Short mmCIF file of C-alpha atoms in Angstrom, two decimals:
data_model
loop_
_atom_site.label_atom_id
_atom_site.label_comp_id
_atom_site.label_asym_id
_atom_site.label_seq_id
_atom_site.Cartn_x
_atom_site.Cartn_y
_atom_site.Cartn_z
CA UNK N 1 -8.04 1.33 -3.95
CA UNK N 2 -4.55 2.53 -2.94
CA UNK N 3 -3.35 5.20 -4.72
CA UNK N 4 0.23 4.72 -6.73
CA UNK N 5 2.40 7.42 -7.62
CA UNK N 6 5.67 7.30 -9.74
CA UNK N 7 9.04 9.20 -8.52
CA UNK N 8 8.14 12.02 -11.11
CA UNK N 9 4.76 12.67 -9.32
CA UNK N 10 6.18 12.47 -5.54
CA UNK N 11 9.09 15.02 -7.09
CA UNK N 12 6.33 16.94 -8.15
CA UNK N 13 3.82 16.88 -4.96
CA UNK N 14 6.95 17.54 -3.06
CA UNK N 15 8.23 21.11 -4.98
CA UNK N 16 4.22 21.83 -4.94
CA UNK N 17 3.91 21.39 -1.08
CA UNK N 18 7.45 23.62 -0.55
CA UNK N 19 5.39 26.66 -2.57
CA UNK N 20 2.37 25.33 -0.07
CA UNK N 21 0.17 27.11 -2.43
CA UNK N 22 0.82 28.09 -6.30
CA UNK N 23 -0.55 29.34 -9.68
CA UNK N 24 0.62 27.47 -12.83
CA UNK N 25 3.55 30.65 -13.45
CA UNK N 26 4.84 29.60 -9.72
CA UNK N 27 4.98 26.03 -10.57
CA UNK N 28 6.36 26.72 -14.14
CA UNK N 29 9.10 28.69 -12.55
CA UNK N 30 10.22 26.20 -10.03
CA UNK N 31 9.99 22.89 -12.28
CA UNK N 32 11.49 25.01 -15.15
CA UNK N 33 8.92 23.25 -17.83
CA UNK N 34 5.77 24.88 -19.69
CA UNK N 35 2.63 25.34 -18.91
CA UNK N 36 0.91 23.26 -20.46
CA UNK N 37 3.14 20.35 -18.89
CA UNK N 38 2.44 21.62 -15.73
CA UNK N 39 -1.41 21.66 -16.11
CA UNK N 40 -1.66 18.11 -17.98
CA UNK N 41 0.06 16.62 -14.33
CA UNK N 42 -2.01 19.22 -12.55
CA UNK N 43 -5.39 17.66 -13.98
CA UNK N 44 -4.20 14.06 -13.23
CA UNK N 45 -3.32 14.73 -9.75
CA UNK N 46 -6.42 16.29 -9.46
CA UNK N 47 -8.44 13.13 -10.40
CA UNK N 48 -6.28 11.46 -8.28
CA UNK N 49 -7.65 13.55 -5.14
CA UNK N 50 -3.84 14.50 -4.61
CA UNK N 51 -4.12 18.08 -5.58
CA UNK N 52 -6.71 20.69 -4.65
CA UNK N 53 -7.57 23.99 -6.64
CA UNK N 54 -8.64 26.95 -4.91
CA UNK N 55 -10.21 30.14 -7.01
CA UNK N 56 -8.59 33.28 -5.69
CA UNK N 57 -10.15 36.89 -6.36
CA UNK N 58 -8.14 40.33 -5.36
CA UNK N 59 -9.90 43.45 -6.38
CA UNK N 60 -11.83 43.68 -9.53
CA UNK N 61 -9.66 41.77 -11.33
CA UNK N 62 -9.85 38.25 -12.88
CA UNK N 63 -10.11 36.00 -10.78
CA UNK N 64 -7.33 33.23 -10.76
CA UNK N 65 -6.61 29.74 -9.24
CA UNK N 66 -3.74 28.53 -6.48
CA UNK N 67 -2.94 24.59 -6.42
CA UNK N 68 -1.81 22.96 -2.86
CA UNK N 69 -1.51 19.38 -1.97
CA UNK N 70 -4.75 17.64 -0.31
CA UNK N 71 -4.64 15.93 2.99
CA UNK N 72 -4.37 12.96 0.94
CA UNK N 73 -1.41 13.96 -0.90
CA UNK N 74 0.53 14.29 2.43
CA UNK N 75 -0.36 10.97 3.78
CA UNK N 76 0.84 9.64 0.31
CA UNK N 77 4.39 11.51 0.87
CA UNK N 78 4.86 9.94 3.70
CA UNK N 79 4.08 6.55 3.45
CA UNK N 80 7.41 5.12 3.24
CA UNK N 81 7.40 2.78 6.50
CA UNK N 82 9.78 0.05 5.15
CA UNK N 83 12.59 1.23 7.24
CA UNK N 84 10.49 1.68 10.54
CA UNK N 85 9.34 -1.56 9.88
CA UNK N 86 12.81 -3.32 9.00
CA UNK N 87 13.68 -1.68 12.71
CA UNK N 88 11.20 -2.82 14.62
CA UNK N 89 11.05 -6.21 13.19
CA UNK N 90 14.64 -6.56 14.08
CA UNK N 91 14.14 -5.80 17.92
CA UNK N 92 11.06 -7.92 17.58
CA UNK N 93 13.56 -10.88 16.77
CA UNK N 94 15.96 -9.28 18.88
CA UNK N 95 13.80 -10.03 21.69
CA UNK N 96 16.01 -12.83 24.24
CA UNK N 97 12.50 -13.65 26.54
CA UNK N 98 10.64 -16.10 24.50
CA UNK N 99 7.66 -16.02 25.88
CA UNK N 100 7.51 -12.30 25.62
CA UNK N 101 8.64 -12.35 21.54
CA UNK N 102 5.84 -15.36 20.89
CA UNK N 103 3.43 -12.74 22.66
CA UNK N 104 4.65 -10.12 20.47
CA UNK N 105 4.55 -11.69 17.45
CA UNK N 106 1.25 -13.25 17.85
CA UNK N 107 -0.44 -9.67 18.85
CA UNK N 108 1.16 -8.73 15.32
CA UNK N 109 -0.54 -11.57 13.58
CA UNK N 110 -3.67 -10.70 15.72
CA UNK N 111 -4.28 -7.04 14.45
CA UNK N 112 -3.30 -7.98 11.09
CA UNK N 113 -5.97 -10.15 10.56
CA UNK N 114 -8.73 -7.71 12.27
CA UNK N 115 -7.16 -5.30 9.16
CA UNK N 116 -7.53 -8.06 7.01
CA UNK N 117 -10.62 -9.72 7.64
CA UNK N 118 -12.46 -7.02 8.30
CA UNK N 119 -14.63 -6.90 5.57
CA UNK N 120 -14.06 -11.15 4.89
CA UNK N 121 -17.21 -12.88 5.37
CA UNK N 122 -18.44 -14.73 2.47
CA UNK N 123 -19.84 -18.05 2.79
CA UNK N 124 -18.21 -19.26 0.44
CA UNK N 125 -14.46 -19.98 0.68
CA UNK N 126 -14.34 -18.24 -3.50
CA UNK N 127 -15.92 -15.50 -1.95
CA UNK N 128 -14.07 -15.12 0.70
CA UNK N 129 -10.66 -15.18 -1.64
CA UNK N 130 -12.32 -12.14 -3.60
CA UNK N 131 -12.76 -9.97 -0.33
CA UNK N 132 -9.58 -10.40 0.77
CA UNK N 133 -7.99 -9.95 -2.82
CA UNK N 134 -9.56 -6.67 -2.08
CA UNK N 135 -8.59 -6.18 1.29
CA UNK N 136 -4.98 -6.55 0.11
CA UNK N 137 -5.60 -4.05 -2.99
CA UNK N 138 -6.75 -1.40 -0.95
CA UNK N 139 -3.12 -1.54 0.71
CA UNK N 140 -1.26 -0.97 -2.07
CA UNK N 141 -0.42 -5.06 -2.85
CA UNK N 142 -0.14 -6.46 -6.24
CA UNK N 143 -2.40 -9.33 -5.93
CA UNK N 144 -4.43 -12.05 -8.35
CA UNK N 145 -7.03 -15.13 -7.92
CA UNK N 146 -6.31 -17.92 -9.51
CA UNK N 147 -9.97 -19.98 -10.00
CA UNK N 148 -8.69 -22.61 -12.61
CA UNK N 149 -8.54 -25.39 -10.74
CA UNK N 150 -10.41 -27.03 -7.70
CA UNK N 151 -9.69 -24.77 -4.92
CA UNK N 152 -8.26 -20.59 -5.66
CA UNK N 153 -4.95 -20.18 -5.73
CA UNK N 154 -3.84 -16.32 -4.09
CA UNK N 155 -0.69 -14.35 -6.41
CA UNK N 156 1.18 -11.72 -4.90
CA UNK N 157 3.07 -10.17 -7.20
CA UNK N 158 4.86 -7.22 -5.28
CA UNK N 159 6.12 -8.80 -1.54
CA UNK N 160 4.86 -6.44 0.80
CA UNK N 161 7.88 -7.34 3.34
CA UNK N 162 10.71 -8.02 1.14
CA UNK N 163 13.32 -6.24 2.79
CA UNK N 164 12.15 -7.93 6.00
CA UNK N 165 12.03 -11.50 4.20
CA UNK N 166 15.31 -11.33 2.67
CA UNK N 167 16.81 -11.25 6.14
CA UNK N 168 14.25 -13.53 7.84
CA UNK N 169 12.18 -15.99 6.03
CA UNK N 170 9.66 -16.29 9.40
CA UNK N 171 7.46 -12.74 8.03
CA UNK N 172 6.19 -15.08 4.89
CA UNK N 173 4.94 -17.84 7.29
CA UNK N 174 3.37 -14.75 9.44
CA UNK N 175 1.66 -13.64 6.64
CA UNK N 176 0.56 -17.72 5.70
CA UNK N 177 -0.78 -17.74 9.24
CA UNK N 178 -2.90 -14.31 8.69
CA UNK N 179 -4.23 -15.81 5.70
CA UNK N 180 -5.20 -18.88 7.14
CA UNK N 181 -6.75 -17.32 10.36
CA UNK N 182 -8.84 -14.77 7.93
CA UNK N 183 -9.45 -17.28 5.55
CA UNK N 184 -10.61 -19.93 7.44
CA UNK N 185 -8.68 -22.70 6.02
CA UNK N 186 -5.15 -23.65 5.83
CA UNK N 187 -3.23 -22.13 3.39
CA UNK N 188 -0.03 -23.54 1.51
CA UNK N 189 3.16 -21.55 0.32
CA UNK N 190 3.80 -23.21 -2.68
CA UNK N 191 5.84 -20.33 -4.65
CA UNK N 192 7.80 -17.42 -3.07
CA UNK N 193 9.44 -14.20 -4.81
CA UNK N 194 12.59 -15.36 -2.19
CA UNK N 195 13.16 -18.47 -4.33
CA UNK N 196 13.56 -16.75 -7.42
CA UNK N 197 9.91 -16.87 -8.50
CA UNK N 198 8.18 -14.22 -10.00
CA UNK N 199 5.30 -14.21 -7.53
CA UNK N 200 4.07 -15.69 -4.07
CA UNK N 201 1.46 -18.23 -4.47
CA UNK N 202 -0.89 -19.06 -1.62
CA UNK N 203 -3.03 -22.21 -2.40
CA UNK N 204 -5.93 -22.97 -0.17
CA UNK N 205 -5.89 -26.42 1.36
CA UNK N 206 -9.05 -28.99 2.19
CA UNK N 207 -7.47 -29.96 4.97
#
């Protein structure tokens, strides 16, 4: 699953990676708070695969540790693409050759689902639901499965595009689309965070 980091952390991984490596002193000194702080974050981010210790030994001395930020930790700092995407979603529509802009957008649509679906291929169409629930989880969305009645119901409860929506509506009927294509079956928007609900709800249709 998609690691999630709060503004404290990312504050933290950030004044880490501008020491590049650091004992607990180094770090106490630039966040100004104690040690023991320091190593209670240092120990989470560790679990987290976000921060790596290295044991350091100079002369016949103790030995001592340096922490530095994994590869991991630097993909996670900068994956903030909501702006790149808000741009080139806007030339996308921007486009004035129709033909050209359908292309587009259905190559979009195209490589989302081979992202999607990649791992989607239950026989069953409640088995399919569950792979992609955790297709979508892996990315970092908020997502649920809703079993209670005849046919699974899809919640996301964090919209993935929202900046993009708010402007232009036609992203959520992308995503319906994806759905449907890596579903198998058509898909219905009954509930969207745009309308003032608190989630989006994607029901699966018989027909």
């Amino acid at each position: 699953m998609r690691v999630s980091i709060d503004e404290n952390d990312r504050s933290f991984l950030l004044g880490l990676n501008r020491l590049k490596s650091a004992t607990i002193q180094e770090i106490c000194d630039q966040e100004g708070v104690t040690a023991t702080a320091v190593r209670q974050r240092l120990v989470r981010l560790q679990g987290l695969d976000l921060i790596a210790r290295t044991q350091v030994k100079e002369g016949r001395g103790r030995p001592h540790y340096t922490y530095s930020v994994t590869s991991l930790g630097m993909r996670l700092l900068g994956d903030n693409y909501a702006e790149l995407a808000n741009i080139l979603w806007d030339e996308l529509k921007g486009i004035e050759n129709e033909e050209l802009r359908c292309r587009l957008a259905s190559r979009i649509q195209t490589a989302l689902v081979q992202q999607y679906g990649k791992h989607v291929d239950a026989p069953s169409l409640h088995g399919r639901m569950e792979q992609l629930k955790q297709a979508l989880e892996e990315r970092g969305f908020v997502v649920e499965l809703d079993h209670t009645g005849p046919l699974p119901i899809l919640r996301e409860h964090n919209c993935p595009y929202h900046d993009i929506a708010s402007a232009d509506a036609s992203i959520c009927e992308l995503e319906q689309r994806v759905f449907e294509r890596v579903l198998g079956t058509k898909m219905h928007l009954s509930e969207c965070c745009l309308d003032g609900h608190h989630c989006c709800e994607f029901e699966a249709q018989t027909s």
